[in-house]
mmCIF file of C-alpha atoms in Angstrom:
data_model
loop_
_atom_site.group_PDB
_atom_site.id
_atom_site.type_symbol
_atom_site.label_atom_id
_atom_site.label_comp_id
_atom_site.label_asym_id
_atom_site.label_seq_id
_atom_site.Cartn_x
_atom_site.Cartn_y
_atom_site.Cartn_z
ATOM 1 C CA ALA A 276 -34.165 -17.021 8.304
ATOM 2 C CA GLY A 277 -30.395 -17.437 8.278
ATOM 3 C CA VAL A 278 -28.473 -16.429 5.186
ATOM 4 C CA ARG A 279 -26.224 -19.167 3.841
ATOM 5 C CA LEU A 280 -22.917 -17.971 2.427
ATOM 6 C CA ALA A 281 -20.526 -20.020 0.326
ATOM 7 C CA PHE A 282 -17.414 -18.799 -1.428
ATOM 8 C CA VAL A 283 -14.037 -20.017 -2.656
ATOM 9 C CA LEU A 284 -10.723 -18.162 -2.443
ATOM 10 C CA ALA A 285 -7.762 -19.076 -4.650
ATOM 11 C CA PHE A 286 -5.126 -20.543 -2.358
ATOM 12 C CA LEU A 287 -2.055 -19.800 -4.462
ATOM 13 C CA ILE A 288 -1.976 -16.005 -4.476
ATOM 14 C CA GLY A 289 -0.850 -14.279 -7.674
ATOM 15 C CA GLY A 290 0.056 -10.685 -8.382
ATOM 16 C CA CYS A 291 3.386 -8.897 -8.406
ATOM 17 C CA ALA A 292 6.541 -10.889 -7.617
ATOM 18 C CA ILE A 293 7.442 -9.026 -4.434
ATOM 19 C CA GLY A 294 7.508 -11.822 -1.863
ATOM 20 C CA SER A 295 5.248 -13.966 0.278
ATOM 21 C CA ARG A 296 1.595 -12.986 0.531
ATOM 22 C CA PRO A 297 0.090 -15.366 3.092
ATOM 23 C CA VAL A 298 -3.678 -15.408 3.589
ATOM 24 C CA ASN A 299 -3.554 -16.737 7.159
ATOM 25 C CA GLU A 300 -4.896 -13.450 8.584
ATOM 26 C CA HIS A 301 -7.914 -13.658 6.263
ATOM 27 C CA ILE A 302 -8.580 -17.275 7.239
ATOM 28 C CA ALA A 303 -8.172 -16.743 10.988
ATOM 29 C CA GLY A 304 -10.398 -13.665 10.928
ATOM 30 C CA LEU A 305 -13.193 -15.355 8.985
ATOM 31 C CA GLN A 306 -12.998 -18.366 11.284
ATOM 32 C CA ALA A 307 -13.346 -16.042 14.273
ATOM 33 C CA LEU A 308 -16.531 -14.731 12.642
ATOM 34 C CA GLY A 309 -17.876 -18.276 12.344
ATOM 35 C CA ALA A 310 -16.898 -19.375 8.831
ATOM 36 C CA GLU A 311 -16.080 -23.030 8.276
ATOM 37 C CA ILE A 312 -12.908 -23.208 6.216
ATOM 38 C CA THR A 313 -11.161 -26.162 4.602
ATOM 39 C CA ILE A 314 -8.214 -26.366 2.226
ATOM 40 C CA GLU A 315 -8.667 -28.840 -0.612
ATOM 41 C CA ALA A 316 -6.584 -29.368 -3.757
ATOM 42 C CA GLY A 317 -4.963 -25.964 -3.579
ATOM 43 C CA TYR A 318 -8.163 -24.019 -2.821
ATOM 44 C CA ILE A 319 -9.566 -22.471 0.315
ATOM 45 C CA LYS A 320 -13.271 -23.290 0.675
ATOM 46 C CA ALA A 321 -15.365 -21.336 3.160
ATOM 47 C CA LYS A 322 -19.031 -21.483 4.144
ATOM 48 C CA ALA A 323 -21.278 -20.072 6.845
ATOM 49 C CA GLU A 324 -24.961 -19.955 7.725
ATOM 50 C CA ARG A 325 -24.520 -16.392 8.959
ATOM 51 C CA LEU A 326 -21.380 -14.841 10.335
ATOM 52 C CA ARG A 327 -21.383 -13.678 13.951
ATOM 53 C CA GLY A 328 -19.604 -10.794 15.624
ATOM 54 C CA ALA A 329 -16.269 -11.472 17.308
ATOM 55 C CA HIS A 330 -13.212 -9.821 18.830
ATOM 56 C CA PHE A 331 -10.219 -10.369 16.537
ATOM 57 C CA THR A 332 -6.650 -9.057 16.668
ATOM 58 C CA PHE A 333 -4.431 -9.141 13.578
ATOM 59 C CA ASP A 334 -0.924 -10.509 14.102
ATOM 60 C CA ILE A 335 0.260 -7.957 11.542
ATOM 61 C CA PRO A 336 -1.707 -4.978 10.144
ATOM 62 C CA SER A 337 -2.749 -6.415 6.767
ATOM 63 C CA VAL A 338 -4.565 -4.006 4.438
ATOM 64 C CA THR A 339 -6.626 -6.521 2.473
ATOM 65 C CA ALA A 340 -7.395 -8.696 5.494
ATOM 66 C CA THR A 341 -8.619 -5.601 7.339
ATOM 67 C CA GLU A 342 -10.841 -4.723 4.368
ATOM 68 C CA ASN A 343 -12.177 -8.272 3.992
ATOM 69 C CA LEU A 344 -13.105 -8.608 7.663
ATOM 70 C CA LEU A 345 -14.550 -5.094 7.689
ATOM 71 C CA MET A 346 -16.900 -6.064 4.844
ATOM 72 C CA ALA A 347 -17.727 -9.457 6.333
ATOM 73 C CA ALA A 348 -18.560 -7.986 9.748
ATOM 74 C CA THR A 349 -21.068 -5.479 8.374
ATOM 75 C CA LEU A 350 -23.623 -8.251 7.832
ATOM 76 C CA ALA A 351 -22.610 -10.447 10.770
ATOM 77 C CA THR A 352 -24.883 -10.908 13.758
ATOM 78 C CA GLY A 353 -23.774 -8.770 16.701
ATOM 79 C CA THR A 354 -20.735 -6.552 17.192
ATOM 80 C CA THR A 355 -17.234 -7.129 15.847
ATOM 81 C CA VAL A 356 -14.099 -5.462 17.195
ATOM 82 C CA LEU A 357 -10.966 -5.603 15.013
ATOM 83 C CA GLU A 358 -7.637 -4.653 16.601
ATOM 84 C CA ASN A 359 -4.169 -3.951 15.165
ATOM 85 C CA CYS A 360 -5.884 -3.000 11.907
ATOM 86 C CA ALA A 361 -4.085 -1.514 8.927
ATOM 87 C CA MET A 362 -4.716 2.243 8.730
ATOM 88 C CA GLU A 363 -4.284 3.074 5.036
ATOM 89 C CA PRO A 364 -6.626 5.786 3.687
ATOM 90 C CA GLU A 365 -8.300 3.263 1.402
ATOM 91 C CA ILE A 366 -9.690 1.446 4.458
ATOM 92 C CA GLY A 367 -11.345 4.604 5.725
ATOM 93 C CA ASP A 368 -12.775 5.174 2.261
ATOM 94 C CA LEU A 369 -14.185 1.646 2.128
ATOM 95 C CA ALA A 370 -15.818 2.277 5.499
ATOM 96 C CA ARG A 371 -17.398 5.483 4.164
ATOM 97 C CA LEU A 372 -18.872 3.537 1.250
ATOM 98 C CA LEU A 373 -20.206 0.809 3.533
ATOM 99 C CA THR A 374 -21.640 3.401 5.925
ATOM 100 C CA SER A 375 -23.467 5.098 3.066
ATOM 101 C CA MET A 376 -24.903 1.656 2.267
ATOM 102 C CA GLY A 377 -26.218 1.285 5.824
ATOM 103 C CA ALA A 378 -23.305 -0.276 7.716
ATOM 104 C CA ARG A 379 -22.489 0.845 11.263
ATOM 105 C CA ILE A 380 -18.745 1.319 11.600
ATOM 106 C CA GLN A 381 -16.640 3.284 14.069
ATOM 107 C CA GLY A 382 -12.879 3.854 14.107
ATOM 108 C CA ALA A 383 -12.074 2.996 10.472
ATOM 109 C CA GLY A 384 -8.641 4.350 9.625
ATOM 110 C CA THR A 385 -7.408 3.730 13.182
ATOM 111 C CA SER A 386 -5.892 0.592 14.698
ATOM 112 C CA THR A 387 -9.206 -0.426 16.338
ATOM 113 C CA VAL A 388 -12.426 -0.696 14.325
ATOM 114 C CA THR A 389 -15.857 -1.562 15.741
ATOM 115 C CA ILE A 390 -18.616 -2.841 13.468
ATOM 116 C CA GLU A 391 -22.210 -3.365 14.567
ATOM 117 C CA GLY A 392 -23.765 -5.874 12.205
ATOM 118 C CA VAL A 393 -26.904 -4.981 10.248
ATOM 119 C CA GLN A 394 -29.483 -7.143 8.477
ATOM 120 C CA SER A 395 -28.869 -5.771 4.990
ATOM 121 C CA LEU A 396 -27.131 -3.081 2.960
ATOM 122 C CA SER A 397 -28.575 -0.801 0.306
ATOM 123 C CA GLY A 398 -27.177 0.735 -2.852
ATOM 124 C CA ALA A 399 -25.187 3.970 -2.804
ATOM 125 C CA SER A 400 -23.191 6.297 -5.016
ATOM 126 C CA HIS A 401 -19.514 6.673 -4.161
ATOM 127 C CA GLN A 402 -16.481 8.356 -5.693
ATOM 128 C CA VAL A 403 -13.237 6.438 -5.320
ATOM 129 C CA PRO A 404 -10.418 8.679 -3.984
ATOM 130 C CA PRO A 405 -7.285 9.509 -5.982
ATOM 131 C CA ASP A 406 -4.529 6.897 -6.005
ATOM 132 C CA ARG A 407 -1.818 8.180 -3.650
ATOM 133 C CA ILE A 408 0.856 5.877 -5.087
ATOM 134 C CA GLU A 409 0.213 7.097 -8.644
ATOM 135 C CA THR A 410 0.459 10.678 -7.365
ATOM 136 C CA GLY A 411 3.711 9.901 -5.563
ATOM 137 C CA THR A 412 5.108 8.188 -8.662
ATOM 138 C CA PHE A 413 4.494 11.229 -10.888
ATOM 139 C CA LEU A 414 6.038 13.549 -8.286
ATOM 140 C CA THR A 415 9.116 11.356 -7.850
ATOM 141 C CA ALA A 416 9.568 11.065 -11.616
ATOM 142 C CA ALA A 417 9.629 14.871 -11.864
ATOM 143 C CA ALA A 418 12.131 15.084 -9.000
ATOM 144 C CA ALA A 419 14.425 12.513 -10.641
ATOM 145 C CA THR A 420 14.365 14.367 -13.970
ATOM 146 C CA ARG A 421 14.930 17.840 -12.448
ATOM 147 C CA GLY A 422 11.457 18.794 -13.596
ATOM 148 C CA ASP A 423 8.336 20.741 -12.682
ATOM 149 C CA ILE A 424 4.938 19.062 -12.361
ATOM 150 C CA THR A 425 1.477 19.813 -11.028
ATOM 151 C CA VAL A 426 -0.676 16.797 -10.167
ATOM 152 C CA LEU A 427 -4.396 17.579 -10.199
ATOM 153 C CA ASP A 428 -7.391 15.815 -8.626
ATOM 154 C CA THR A 429 -5.310 14.300 -5.827
ATOM 155 C CA ASN A 430 -5.280 14.411 -2.025
ATOM 156 C CA PRO A 431 -2.153 15.855 -0.338
ATOM 157 C CA ASP A 432 -3.314 14.546 3.059
ATOM 158 C CA PHE A 433 -2.539 10.979 1.950
ATOM 159 C CA LEU A 434 1.117 11.700 1.163
ATOM 160 C CA HIS A 435 2.661 13.664 4.023
ATOM 161 C CA PHE A 436 5.563 11.257 4.571
ATOM 162 C CA VAL A 437 6.408 10.987 0.860
ATOM 163 C CA LEU A 438 6.166 14.752 0.389
ATOM 164 C CA GLY A 439 8.511 15.240 3.337
ATOM 165 C CA LYS A 440 11.071 12.935 1.735
ATOM 166 C CA LEU A 441 10.818 14.809 -1.568
ATOM 167 C CA GLU A 442 11.460 18.069 0.275
ATOM 168 C CA GLN A 443 14.478 16.455 1.966
ATOM 169 C CA ALA A 444 15.701 15.627 -1.533
ATOM 170 C CA GLY A 445 15.644 19.343 -2.338
ATOM 171 C CA ALA A 446 12.395 19.634 -4.281
ATOM 172 C CA SER A 447 10.018 22.511 -3.592
ATOM 173 C CA ILE A 448 6.435 21.510 -2.806
ATOM 174 C CA GLU A 449 3.283 23.625 -3.076
ATOM 175 C CA LEU A 450 -0.080 22.271 -1.937
ATOM 176 C CA GLY A 451 -3.699 23.048 -2.692
ATOM 177 C CA PRO A 452 -6.894 21.351 -1.547
ATOM 178 C CA ASP A 453 -6.745 18.858 -4.438
ATOM 179 C CA TRP A 454 -3.420 19.506 -6.180
ATOM 180 C CA ILE A 455 0.319 19.221 -5.565
ATOM 181 C CA ARG A 456 3.071 21.048 -7.416
ATOM 182 C CA LEU A 457 6.697 19.890 -7.303
ATOM 183 C CA HIS A 458 9.515 21.824 -8.907
ATOM 184 C CA THR A 459 13.276 21.445 -8.745
ATOM 185 C CA GLY A 460 14.457 24.639 -10.443
ATOM 186 C CA GLY A 461 16.315 22.391 -12.859
ATOM 187 C CA LYS A 462 18.622 21.233 -10.070
ATOM 188 C CA ARG A 463 19.686 17.685 -9.284
ATOM 189 C CA CYS A 464 18.062 16.278 -6.134
ATOM 190 C CA ARG A 465 19.925 14.949 -3.092
ATOM 191 C CA ALA A 466 19.840 11.255 -2.146
ATOM 192 C CA VAL A 467 17.525 10.504 0.791
ATOM 193 C CA HIS A 468 17.359 7.604 3.242
ATOM 194 C CA VAL A 469 14.168 5.529 3.072
ATOM 195 C CA ASN A 470 12.724 2.929 5.479
ATOM 196 C CA THR A 471 9.457 1.301 4.433
ATOM 197 C CA ALA A 472 6.800 0.698 7.099
ATOM 198 C CA PRO A 473 2.997 0.475 7.373
ATOM 199 C CA TYR A 474 0.935 3.646 6.874
ATOM 200 C CA PRO A 475 1.314 6.451 7.844
ATOM 201 C CA ALA A 476 5.068 5.854 7.432
ATOM 202 C CA PHE A 477 6.883 5.539 4.084
ATOM 203 C CA PRO A 478 4.978 3.095 1.807
ATOM 204 C CA THR A 479 6.627 0.024 0.333
ATOM 205 C CA ASP A 480 4.856 0.897 -2.926
ATOM 206 C CA MET A 481 7.068 4.014 -3.262
ATOM 207 C CA GLN A 482 10.353 2.258 -2.502
ATOM 208 C CA ALA A 483 11.344 1.409 -6.094
ATOM 209 C CA GLN A 484 10.569 4.917 -7.336
ATOM 210 C CA PHE A 485 12.807 6.472 -4.676
ATOM 211 C CA MET A 486 15.500 3.932 -5.554
ATOM 212 C CA ALA A 487 15.454 5.368 -9.078
ATOM 213 C CA LEU A 488 15.508 8.926 -7.712
ATOM 214 C CA ASN A 489 18.528 8.123 -5.517
ATOM 215 C CA ALA A 490 20.294 6.484 -8.467
ATOM 216 C CA VAL A 491 20.568 9.892 -10.209
ATOM 217 C CA ALA A 492 20.750 12.108 -7.110
ATOM 218 C CA GLU A 493 23.720 13.791 -5.463
ATOM 219 C CA GLY A 494 25.382 11.784 -2.697
ATOM 220 C CA SER A 495 24.491 8.358 -1.350
ATOM 221 C CA ALA A 496 21.667 6.953 0.776
ATOM 222 C CA THR A 497 20.228 3.687 2.056
ATOM 223 C CA VAL A 498 16.882 2.178 1.123
ATOM 224 C CA VAL A 499 15.587 -0.356 3.660
ATOM 225 C CA GLU A 500 12.660 -2.639 2.747
ATOM 226 C CA ASN A 501 10.802 -3.870 5.840
ATOM 227 C CA ILE A 502 7.516 -5.109 4.330
ATOM 228 C CA PHE A 503 8.247 -7.609 1.542
ATOM 229 C CA GLU A 504 11.308 -9.867 1.560
ATOM 230 C CA ASN A 505 11.679 -9.986 -2.225
ATOM 231 C CA ARG A 506 11.092 -6.404 -3.272
ATOM 232 C CA PHE A 507 14.573 -5.516 -4.547
ATOM 233 C CA MET A 508 14.287 -7.299 -7.894
ATOM 234 C CA HIS A 509 14.440 -3.944 -9.670
ATOM 235 C CA VAL A 510 17.960 -3.373 -8.345
ATOM 236 C CA ALA A 511 19.566 -5.661 -10.926
ATOM 237 C CA GLU A 512 17.603 -3.920 -13.680
ATOM 238 C CA LEU A 513 18.684 -0.452 -12.533
ATOM 239 C CA GLN A 514 22.254 -1.744 -12.402
ATOM 240 C CA ARG A 515 21.923 -2.692 -16.085
ATOM 241 C CA MET A 516 21.268 1.002 -16.688
ATOM 242 C CA GLY A 517 24.419 1.954 -14.789
ATOM 243 C CA ALA A 518 23.027 2.562 -11.290
ATOM 244 C CA ASP A 519 25.549 2.153 -8.455
ATOM 245 C CA ILE A 520 23.625 0.039 -5.921
ATOM 246 C CA GLU A 521 24.978 -2.451 -3.386
ATOM 247 C CA LEU A 522 22.617 -4.889 -1.686
ATOM 248 C CA GLN A 523 23.120 -6.011 1.906
ATOM 249 C CA GLY A 524 20.117 -8.117 2.886
ATOM 250 C CA HIS A 525 17.075 -5.861 3.181
ATOM 251 C CA THR A 526 19.196 -2.731 2.709
ATOM 252 C CA ALA A 527 20.272 -1.153 -0.574
ATOM 253 C CA ILE A 528 23.147 1.335 -0.554
ATOM 254 C CA VAL A 529 22.684 3.716 -3.477
ATOM 255 C CA LYS A 530 25.391 6.058 -4.745
ATOM 256 C CA GLY A 531 23.937 8.637 -7.087
ATOM 257 C CA ARG A 532 25.301 9.134 -10.590
ATOM 258 C CA GLU A 533 24.941 12.085 -12.932
ATOM 259 C CA ARG A 534 22.962 10.026 -15.424
ATOM 260 C CA LEU A 535 22.046 6.466 -16.348
ATOM 261 C CA GLN A 536 22.138 4.775 -19.742
ATOM 262 C CA GLY A 537 19.550 2.957 -21.787
ATOM 263 C CA ALA A 538 19.414 -0.849 -21.483
ATOM 264 C CA PRO A 539 16.955 -3.736 -21.975
ATOM 265 C CA VAL A 540 15.322 -4.372 -18.599
ATOM 266 C CA MET A 541 12.590 -6.555 -17.104
ATOM 267 C CA ALA A 542 9.724 -5.268 -14.984
ATOM 268 C CA THR A 543 9.085 -7.619 -12.071
ATOM 269 C CA ASP A 544 6.150 -5.743 -10.524
ATOM 270 C CA LEU A 545 4.067 -2.596 -10.889
ATOM 271 C CA ARG A 546 6.326 -0.270 -8.904
ATOM 272 C CA ALA A 547 9.522 -1.767 -10.319
ATOM 273 C CA SER A 548 8.200 -1.067 -13.815
ATOM 274 C CA ALA A 549 7.501 2.526 -12.814
ATOM 275 C CA SER A 550 11.031 2.918 -11.448
#
């Protein structure tokens, strides 16, 4: 017998104030899998007897849309091929969980993922991986404060681009299988240029932290935000603390200063609050 699915997604997306977060990729992907979707009174309503496999290409590599369609396709009838997928490590981890539950998935963590639908999933035990952005935030905080830190229970493989930027800034990095040590020898770091881009390039979620690092580093550098159009709201707050930052569209020009000063500031989003 067919399995009837019905669910409702909030249409007006919340979360951090970092810019537009359209759900069109989610909608188009679910429709390709056979969901009937309508928008009524500010809500997206979707229903399906049973989803069916399809070939779907994302216009942009969206992390959450990739994860949603990956999950939906596991119980769809037939085979689904997703192209131009996001490749963040969390997607590969989700696929490992689903596979341990009985899903048949190939290529997760690459730009093309193939899912062969199964009738049902079973329970499984799974350990969520360390948060790479939290790890990067601690490391960058130590670099900005001329410090020495060892982060335990983490995964260095998730952070190669960020670690490279920290080394460019003058920090020394030591790696173990599940730990990272950063030390500066008490020296002030150098400003480094940053361009955000989808994984495996420099993550937008580390942009604000590196803005803070550059604000107290030697020299000047640019920070270019290519993912979210409204993710420089922390600039005005850092300026309240004395940071020398000039905005030109999606580019921030940061001239490092010896130190900042205390000031009342507002946190606009998670990473801005960390910075």
